[in-house]
Structure formats: C-alpha cells, structure tokens
Amino acid sequence: MRVRPERKHDAAAIRNVQYNAFNDHPYTYKDEYKIVDALRKSDSLTLSLVAEEYGAGIVGQLTISPVLINGHDEGWFYVGPVGVLPEHQRKGIGTSLIRQAVRAMYTQRANGLISHGDPKFFTKLGFRNDSRITYKNVQPEHIVLLPLGKSVPEGAVVLHTAHLTDYL
Ligand SMILES: CC(C)(COP(=O)(O)OP(=O)(O)OC[C@H]1O[C@@H](n2cnc3c(N)ncnc32)[C@H](O)[C@@H]1OP(=O)(O)O)[C@@H](O)C(=O)NCCC(=O)NCCS
C-alpha cells in the first residue's frame, strides 16, 4: 500500500471510495463523496491524498480544506472526508493517510487541524477534544483538534461552502 497525492484522473475512484466508505455509516448524509469534487472545482482542495493497494487501485482517500475561526483565517484546516473502502478497513490505511497528511500540513506551516468523527480513530493519532473550538450544535466530544503551531484559537469554526451537506 502506498499513499500519494491525488492525480488528475483519480476523481472517479475517489468518489467511489467516499461513497462506499460512508454508505453504511450511522451519521451519513450519503453525499460526502461530492465534497472532494466541489472543493477541487472551487480551487480549495488544500490536500487530497489517496491510498493505493497493489492490484486493487485506490482504496482510501483523505481531504483537507481551509476553515475560518471566528471569521478569520487562522491557518487552520479541516480534515474530511476521510474514507477507506469497507473491505480494506482496519488494516492501518486510515492511520497512514492521517500520518502523511499531518506531516504534509506541518511542512506547509499549518497552525492546526480540526476534524470530527469517531474520537477513537482520531485520538489514537494525536488529535484531542478541545472545547475552545466549537461548531454549531455539535457535541464537543465529537470535535477533535491537532495543534501544529503555538496556540489554539478560540471560537466558532466555519467550513468551506463545498461542505454543502453540512454533515458535521
Ligand atoms: C474511519 C476510517 C477512515 C478508518 O480507516 P481504517 O483504515 O479502517 O483505520 P485503521 O485501520 O488505521 O484503524 C486505526 C484505529 O482506528 C480505530 N478505528 C478504525 N475504524 C474504526 C471503526 N469503524 N470503529 C471504531 N474504531 C475504529 C481503531 O482503534 C483502529 O485501531 P485497531 O484496528 O488497532 O483497533 C474508516 O473506518 C472509514 O472509512 N470509516 C467510514 C467513514 C468515516 O467515518 N470517516 C471518518 C470521519 S470523516
């Protein structure tokens, strides 16, 4: 398995991964797979990494886009959607995608990453709950942060409008 940045012809495989990763998810809106296309189209896809398995093609994908906190660009980014095809889950692919994304964003001097989802997955990878950042009425225990800079801004986070499903 290898992780690499997406290439021009990966869009259909990425849609397939995200559609199937979220298909049976308890909190899905079933259109997370459209978010990557929408971010790409609006030139706001900060990072898209794919996981390729020999003989199986693209089996996982991770998306990063900018956020505003209290209306300001604080150099923080949202991680998601991140998905792995169900038959390839629990083999370390999600972990590899997050680890490589964190390295890339640290190198790009991002101040921090925010996500939400199963805290069991994210907290194993260094993310932590932190009530300083809020999102609408989402429970604080479902919001996870990974600071990469010196401080954590306080306030409400706003995702890029490509996250139209508002699935947070
Ligand atoms: C979350 C997801 C990306 C993880 O990918 P993965 O390749 O299965 O993750 P890994 O194999 O690296 O798992 C790392 C750890 O995360 C936890 N974990 C992963 N998937 C989990 C799940 N479905 N339920 C509970 N814990 C899970 C486990 O602790 C796991 O370690 P373990 O297997 O040693 O117990 C994948 O399950 C997925 O696509 N889920 C549906 C979409 C989703 O919820 N995305 C996250 C929100 S954007």
PDB file of C-alpha atoms and ligand atoms in Angstrom:
ATOM      1  CA  MET A   1       0.000   0.000   0.000  1.00  0.00           C
ATOM      2  CA  ARG A   2       1.255   3.472  -0.731  1.00  0.00           C
ATOM      3  CA  VAL A   3      -0.091   6.942  -0.018  1.00  0.00           C
ATOM      4  CA  ARG A   4       0.337   9.694  -2.605  1.00  0.00           C
ATOM      5  CA  PRO A   5      -1.284  13.000  -3.611  1.00  0.00           C
ATOM      6  CA  GLU A   6      -4.261  12.628  -5.945  1.00  0.00           C
ATOM      7  CA  ARG A   7      -3.659  12.910  -9.680  1.00  0.00           C
ATOM      8  CA  LYS A   8      -5.813  14.288 -12.462  1.00  0.00           C
ATOM      9  CA  HIS A   9      -7.522  11.009 -13.340  1.00  0.00           C
ATOM     10  CA  ASP A  10      -8.275   9.887  -9.758  1.00  0.00           C
ATOM     11  CA  ALA A  11     -11.600  11.747  -9.352  1.00  0.00           C
ATOM     12  CA  ALA A  12     -13.911   8.805 -10.180  1.00  0.00           C
ATOM     13  CA  ALA A  13     -12.004   6.390  -7.923  1.00  0.00           C
ATOM     14  CA  ILE A  14     -12.133   8.951  -5.089  1.00  0.00           C
ATOM     15  CA  ARG A  15     -15.913   9.302  -5.489  1.00  0.00           C
ATOM     16  CA  ASN A  16     -16.196   5.512  -5.344  1.00  0.00           C
ATOM     17  CA  VAL A  17     -14.147   5.322  -2.136  1.00  0.00           C
ATOM     18  CA  GLN A  18     -16.058   8.063  -0.309  1.00  0.00           C
ATOM     19  CA  TYR A  19     -19.474   6.833  -1.479  1.00  0.00           C
ATOM     20  CA  ASN A  20     -18.809   3.311  -0.234  1.00  0.00           C
ATOM     21  CA  ALA A  21     -16.927   4.333   2.919  1.00  0.00           C
ATOM     22  CA  PHE A  22     -19.911   6.357   4.141  1.00  0.00           C
ATOM     23  CA  ASN A  23     -22.686   4.203   2.671  1.00  0.00           C
ATOM     24  CA  ASP A  24     -23.389   2.282   5.874  1.00  0.00           C
ATOM     25  CA  HIS A  25     -22.146   4.973   8.234  1.00  0.00           C
ATOM     26  CA  PRO A  26     -24.617   5.774  11.043  1.00  0.00           C
ATOM     27  CA  TYR A  27     -24.338   9.559  10.555  1.00  0.00           C
ATOM     28  CA  THR A  28     -24.019   9.751   6.766  1.00  0.00           C
ATOM     29  CA  TYR A  29     -25.864  12.152   4.512  1.00  0.00           C
ATOM     30  CA  LYS A  30     -24.779   9.926   1.606  1.00  0.00           C
ATOM     31  CA  ASP A  31     -23.270  12.798  -0.356  1.00  0.00           C
ATOM     32  CA  GLU A  32     -19.883  13.175   1.324  1.00  0.00           C
ATOM     33  CA  TYR A  33     -18.404  11.865  -1.937  1.00  0.00           C
ATOM     34  CA  LYS A  34     -19.410  15.126  -3.664  1.00  0.00           C
ATOM     35  CA  ILE A  35     -17.349  17.287  -1.313  1.00  0.00           C
ATOM     36  CA  VAL A  36     -13.950  16.475  -2.825  1.00  0.00           C
ATOM     37  CA  ASP A  37     -15.186  17.411  -6.323  1.00  0.00           C
ATOM     38  CA  ALA A  38     -16.713  20.647  -5.030  1.00  0.00           C
ATOM     39  CA  LEU A  39     -13.514  21.650  -3.216  1.00  0.00           C
ATOM     40  CA  ARG A  40     -11.427  20.856  -6.284  1.00  0.00           C
ATOM     41  CA  LYS A  41     -13.765  22.866  -8.507  1.00  0.00           C
ATOM     42  CA  SER A  42     -13.536  25.907  -6.239  1.00  0.00           C
ATOM     43  CA  ASP A  43      -9.758  25.593  -6.008  1.00  0.00           C
ATOM     44  CA  SER A  44      -9.945  24.977  -2.261  1.00  0.00           C
ATOM     45  CA  LEU A  45      -8.650  21.430  -2.086  1.00  0.00           C
ATOM     46  CA  THR A  46      -5.623  22.095   0.115  1.00  0.00           C
ATOM     47  CA  LEU A  47      -4.597  18.433   0.092  1.00  0.00           C
ATOM     48  CA  SER A  48      -6.060  15.219  -1.309  1.00  0.00           C
ATOM     49  CA  LEU A  49      -4.152  12.041  -0.532  1.00  0.00           C
ATOM     50  CA  VAL A  50      -5.071   8.641  -1.917  1.00  0.00           C
ATOM     51  CA  ALA A  51      -4.102   5.187  -0.639  1.00  0.00           C
ATOM     52  CA  GLU A  52      -3.362   2.739  -3.406  1.00  0.00           C
ATOM     53  CA  GLU A  53      -3.327  -1.005  -2.855  1.00  0.00           C
ATOM     54  CA  TYR A  54      -1.441  -3.206  -5.286  1.00  0.00           C
ATOM     55  CA  GLY A  55      -3.978  -4.950  -7.522  1.00  0.00           C
ATOM     56  CA  ALA A  56      -6.955  -3.073  -6.033  1.00  0.00           C
ATOM     57  CA  GLY A  57      -6.293   0.531  -7.052  1.00  0.00           C
ATOM     58  CA  ILE A  58      -7.414   3.427  -4.861  1.00  0.00           C
ATOM     59  CA  VAL A  59      -8.907   2.094  -1.617  1.00  0.00           C
ATOM     60  CA  GLY A  60      -8.724   5.178   0.626  1.00  0.00           C
ATOM     61  CA  GLN A  61      -8.728   8.956   0.395  1.00  0.00           C
ATOM     62  CA  LEU A  62      -8.257  11.943   2.720  1.00  0.00           C
ATOM     63  CA  THR A  63      -9.349  15.531   2.115  1.00  0.00           C
ATOM     64  CA  ILE A  64      -8.093  18.777   3.662  1.00  0.00           C
ATOM     65  CA  SER A  65      -9.583  22.245   3.170  1.00  0.00           C
ATOM     66  CA  PRO A  66      -9.261  25.638   4.892  1.00  0.00           C
ATOM     67  CA  VAL A  67     -11.592  26.818   7.655  1.00  0.00           C
ATOM     68  CA  LEU A  68     -12.378  30.146   9.268  1.00  0.00           C
ATOM     69  CA  ILE A  69     -12.382  30.508  13.046  1.00  0.00           C
ATOM     70  CA  ASN A  70     -14.431  33.425  14.347  1.00  0.00           C
ATOM     71  CA  GLY A  71     -14.466  34.665  10.745  1.00  0.00           C
ATOM     72  CA  HIS A  72     -10.660  34.752  10.458  1.00  0.00           C
ATOM     73  CA  ASP A  73      -8.168  32.674   8.545  1.00  0.00           C
ATOM     74  CA  GLU A  74      -6.061  31.361  11.429  1.00  0.00           C
ATOM     75  CA  GLY A  75      -4.108  28.891   9.303  1.00  0.00           C
ATOM     76  CA  TRP A  76      -6.291  26.006  10.474  1.00  0.00           C
ATOM     77  CA  PHE A  77      -7.688  23.268   8.206  1.00  0.00           C
ATOM     78  CA  TYR A  78     -10.475  20.709   8.252  1.00  0.00           C
ATOM     79  CA  VAL A  79      -9.644  17.033   7.695  1.00  0.00           C
ATOM     80  CA  GLY A  80     -12.515  15.262   5.964  1.00  0.00           C
ATOM     81  CA  PRO A  81     -13.973  13.404   4.439  1.00  0.00           C
ATOM     82  CA  VAL A  82     -11.501  10.616   5.091  1.00  0.00           C
ATOM     83  CA  GLY A  83     -12.656   7.202   3.990  1.00  0.00           C
ATOM     84  CA  VAL A  84     -11.436   3.692   3.318  1.00  0.00           C
ATOM     85  CA  LEU A  85     -13.389   1.090   1.324  1.00  0.00           C
ATOM     86  CA  PRO A  86     -15.184  -1.158   3.859  1.00  0.00           C
ATOM     87  CA  GLU A  87     -13.348  -4.318   2.763  1.00  0.00           C
ATOM     88  CA  HIS A  88      -9.999  -2.577   3.336  1.00  0.00           C
ATOM     89  CA  GLN A  89     -10.741  -1.044   6.751  1.00  0.00           C
ATOM     90  CA  ARG A  90      -8.907  -1.930   9.987  1.00  0.00           C
ATOM     91  CA  LYS A  91      -5.637  -2.613   8.152  1.00  0.00           C
ATOM     92  CA  GLY A  92      -3.900   0.660   9.006  1.00  0.00           C
ATOM     93  CA  ILE A  93      -4.780   2.553   5.812  1.00  0.00           C
ATOM     94  CA  GLY A  94      -6.678   5.354   7.595  1.00  0.00           C
ATOM     95  CA  THR A  95      -3.769   5.708  10.011  1.00  0.00           C
ATOM     96  CA  SER A  96      -1.273   6.024   7.134  1.00  0.00           C
ATOM     97  CA  LEU A  97      -3.426   8.662   5.420  1.00  0.00           C
ATOM     98  CA  ILE A  98      -3.686  10.781   8.581  1.00  0.00           C
ATOM     99  CA  ARG A  99       0.013  10.454   9.434  1.00  0.00           C
ATOM    100  CA  GLN A 100       1.100  11.532   5.949  1.00  0.00           C
ATOM    101  CA  ALA A 101      -1.421  14.403   5.934  1.00  0.00           C
ATOM    102  CA  VAL A 102      -0.161  15.669   9.310  1.00  0.00           C
ATOM    103  CA  ARG A 103       3.433  15.631   8.030  1.00  0.00           C
ATOM    104  CA  ALA A 104       2.430  17.498   4.860  1.00  0.00           C
ATOM    105  CA  MET A 105       0.439  20.156   6.726  1.00  0.00           C
ATOM    106  CA  TYR A 106       3.207  20.625   9.283  1.00  0.00           C
ATOM    107  CA  THR A 107       5.637  21.176   6.407  1.00  0.00           C
ATOM    108  CA  GLN A 108       3.197  23.702   4.909  1.00  0.00           C
ATOM    109  CA  ARG A 109       3.289  25.523   8.278  1.00  0.00           C
ATOM    110  CA  ALA A 110      -0.389  24.995   9.037  1.00  0.00           C
ATOM    111  CA  ASN A 111      -1.306  26.087  12.563  1.00  0.00           C
ATOM    112  CA  GLY A 112      -3.621  23.172  13.180  1.00  0.00           C
ATOM    113  CA  LEU A 113      -6.114  20.590  12.015  1.00  0.00           C
ATOM    114  CA  ILE A 114      -9.699  20.058  13.053  1.00  0.00           C
ATOM    115  CA  SER A 115     -11.981  17.153  12.343  1.00  0.00           C
ATOM    116  CA  HIS A 116     -14.904  15.271  13.695  1.00  0.00           C
ATOM    117  CA  GLY A 117     -15.957  11.690  13.668  1.00  0.00           C
ATOM    118  CA  ASP A 118     -15.181   8.666  15.748  1.00  0.00           C
ATOM    119  CA  PRO A 119     -12.904  10.043  18.506  1.00  0.00           C
ATOM    120  CA  LYS A 120     -11.445   6.509  18.903  1.00  0.00           C
ATOM    121  CA  PHE A 121      -9.884   6.785  15.457  1.00  0.00           C
ATOM    122  CA  PHE A 122      -8.606  10.369  15.730  1.00  0.00           C
ATOM    123  CA  THR A 123      -7.372  10.320  19.336  1.00  0.00           C
ATOM    124  CA  LYS A 124      -5.114   7.339  18.569  1.00  0.00           C
ATOM    125  CA  LEU A 125      -3.427   9.648  16.075  1.00  0.00           C
ATOM    126  CA  GLY A 126      -2.750  12.544  18.433  1.00  0.00           C
ATOM    127  CA  PHE A 127      -5.972  14.544  17.974  1.00  0.00           C
ATOM    128  CA  ARG A 128      -7.666  15.753  21.168  1.00  0.00           C
ATOM    129  CA  ASN A 129     -11.017  17.145  22.211  1.00  0.00           C
ATOM    130  CA  ASP A 130     -10.765  20.857  22.940  1.00  0.00           C
ATOM    131  CA  SER A 131     -13.772  22.993  23.791  1.00  0.00           C
ATOM    132  CA  ARG A 132     -12.055  26.200  22.638  1.00  0.00           C
ATOM    133  CA  ILE A 133     -13.270  25.488  19.088  1.00  0.00           C
ATOM    134  CA  THR A 134     -16.974  24.940  18.534  1.00  0.00           C
ATOM    135  CA  TYR A 135     -19.101  24.023  15.542  1.00  0.00           C
ATOM    136  CA  LYS A 136     -22.812  24.793  15.588  1.00  0.00           C
ATOM    137  CA  ASN A 137     -24.509  22.338  17.944  1.00  0.00           C
ATOM    138  CA  VAL A 138     -22.009  19.503  17.536  1.00  0.00           C
ATOM    139  CA  GLN A 139     -21.126  17.850  20.837  1.00  0.00           C
ATOM    140  CA  PRO A 140     -17.596  18.858  21.957  1.00  0.00           C
ATOM    141  CA  GLU A 141     -16.583  15.197  22.309  1.00  0.00           C
ATOM    142  CA  HIS A 142     -17.065  14.771  18.553  1.00  0.00           C
ATOM    143  CA  ILE A 143     -14.749  17.669  17.647  1.00  0.00           C
ATOM    144  CA  VAL A 144     -11.059  16.834  17.600  1.00  0.00           C
ATOM    145  CA  LEU A 145      -8.064  19.114  17.143  1.00  0.00           C
ATOM    146  CA  LEU A 146      -4.395  18.692  16.384  1.00  0.00           C
ATOM    147  CA  PRO A 147      -2.495  21.952  17.001  1.00  0.00           C
ATOM    148  CA  LEU A 148       0.619  22.262  14.815  1.00  0.00           C
ATOM    149  CA  GLY A 149       1.572  25.813  15.788  1.00  0.00           C
ATOM    150  CA  LYS A 150       1.962  27.616  19.081  1.00  0.00           C
ATOM    151  CA  SER A 151      -1.631  28.246  20.072  1.00  0.00           C
ATOM    152  CA  VAL A 152      -5.247  27.210  19.654  1.00  0.00           C
ATOM    153  CA  PRO A 153      -7.642  29.977  18.602  1.00  0.00           C
ATOM    154  CA  GLU A 154     -10.966  30.249  20.396  1.00  0.00           C
ATOM    155  CA  GLY A 155     -14.264  30.443  18.619  1.00  0.00           C
ATOM    156  CA  ALA A 156     -16.683  29.015  16.128  1.00  0.00           C
ATOM    157  CA  VAL A 157     -15.384  27.175  13.073  1.00  0.00           C
ATOM    158  CA  VAL A 158     -16.866  27.628   9.594  1.00  0.00           C
ATOM    159  CA  LEU A 159     -16.100  25.080   6.899  1.00  0.00           C
ATOM    160  CA  HIS A 160     -15.704  25.842   3.209  1.00  0.00           C
ATOM    161  CA  THR A 161     -19.074  26.054   1.446  1.00  0.00           C
ATOM    162  CA  ALA A 162     -18.184  22.924  -0.541  1.00  0.00           C
ATOM    163  CA  HIS A 163     -19.215  21.039   2.587  1.00  0.00           C
ATOM    164  CA  LEU A 164     -22.777  21.701   1.489  1.00  0.00           C
ATOM    165  CA  THR A 165     -24.105  18.604   3.149  1.00  0.00           C
ATOM    166  CA  ASP A 166     -23.191  20.238   6.443  1.00  0.00           C
ATOM    167  CA  TYR A 167     -22.638  16.735   7.730  1.00  0.00           C
ATOM    168  CA  LEU A 168     -20.607  17.889  10.700  1.00  0.00           C
TER     169      LEU A 168
HETATM  170  C1  LIG B   1     -12.500   5.933   9.906  1.00  0.00           C
HETATM  171  C2  LIG B   1     -11.747   5.168   8.783  1.00  0.00           C
HETATM  172  C3  LIG B   1     -11.231   6.176   7.758  1.00  0.00           C
HETATM  173  C4  LIG B   1     -10.562   4.445   9.433  1.00  0.00           C
HETATM  174  O1  LIG B   1      -9.809   3.804   8.411  1.00  0.00           O
HETATM  175  P1  LIG B   1      -9.098   2.407   8.675  1.00  0.00           P
HETATM  176  O2  LIG B   1      -8.157   2.150   7.557  1.00  0.00           O
HETATM  177  O3  LIG B   1     -10.117   1.378   8.952  1.00  0.00           O
HETATM  178  O4  LIG B   1      -8.309   2.756  10.032  1.00  0.00           O
HETATM  179  P2  LIG B   1      -7.092   1.967  10.693  1.00  0.00           P
HETATM  180  O5  LIG B   1      -7.064   0.551  10.229  1.00  0.00           O
HETATM  181  O6  LIG B   1      -5.881   2.762  10.513  1.00  0.00           O
HETATM  182  O7  LIG B   1      -7.564   1.981  12.222  1.00  0.00           O
HETATM  183  C5  LIG B   1      -6.896   2.676  13.238  1.00  0.00           C
HETATM  184  C6  LIG B   1      -7.695   2.607  14.530  1.00  0.00           C
HETATM  185  O8  LIG B   1      -8.846   3.433  14.463  1.00  0.00           O
HETATM  186  C7  LIG B   1      -9.924   2.783  15.158  1.00  0.00           C
HETATM  187  N1  LIG B   1     -10.989   2.511  14.192  1.00  0.00           N
HETATM  188  C8  LIG B   1     -10.899   2.463  12.849  1.00  0.00           C
HETATM  189  N2  LIG B   1     -12.092   2.238  12.311  1.00  0.00           N
HETATM  190  C9  LIG B   1     -12.957   2.146  13.340  1.00  0.00           C
HETATM  191  C10 LIG B   1     -14.345   1.915  13.434  1.00  0.00           C
HETATM  192  N3  LIG B   1     -15.118   1.731  12.344  1.00  0.00           N
HETATM  193  N4  LIG B   1     -14.913   1.875  14.655  1.00  0.00           N
HETATM  194  C11 LIG B   1     -14.159   2.053  15.758  1.00  0.00           C
HETATM  195  N5  LIG B   1     -12.834   2.262  15.739  1.00  0.00           N
HETATM  196  C12 LIG B   1     -12.250   2.315  14.543  1.00  0.00           C
HETATM  197  C13 LIG B   1      -9.400   1.523  15.749  1.00  0.00           C
HETATM  198  O9  LIG B   1      -8.990   1.803  17.062  1.00  0.00           O
HETATM  199  C14 LIG B   1      -8.222   1.223  14.872  1.00  0.00           C
HETATM  200  O10 LIG B   1      -7.218   0.534  15.517  1.00  0.00           O
HETATM  201  P3  LIG B   1      -7.300  -1.086  15.690  1.00  0.00           P
HETATM  202  O11 LIG B   1      -7.731  -1.675  14.365  1.00  0.00           O
HETATM  203  O12 LIG B   1      -5.910  -1.440  16.098  1.00  0.00           O
HETATM  204  O13 LIG B   1      -8.321  -1.310  16.765  1.00  0.00           O
HETATM  205  C15 LIG B   1     -12.647   4.100   8.110  1.00  0.00           C
HETATM  206  O14 LIG B   1     -13.161   3.254   9.114  1.00  0.00           O
HETATM  207  C16 LIG B   1     -13.813   4.690   7.328  1.00  0.00           C
HETATM  208  O15 LIG B   1     -13.690   4.955   6.136  1.00  0.00           O
HETATM  209  N6  LIG B   1     -14.973   4.887   8.007  1.00  0.00           N
HETATM  210  C17 LIG B   1     -16.171   5.457   7.367  1.00  0.00           C
HETATM  211  C18 LIG B   1     -16.006   6.943   7.089  1.00  0.00           C
HETATM  212  C19 LIG B   1     -15.656   7.748   8.345  1.00  0.00           C
HETATM  213  O16 LIG B   1     -16.259   7.582   9.408  1.00  0.00           O
HETATM  214  N7  LIG B   1     -14.680   8.678   8.238  1.00  0.00           N
HETATM  215  C20 LIG B   1     -14.208   9.480   9.367  1.00  0.00           C
HETATM  216  C21 LIG B   1     -14.931  10.773   9.511  1.00  0.00           C
HETATM  217  S1  LIG B   1     -14.574  11.940   8.193  1.00  0.00           S
END
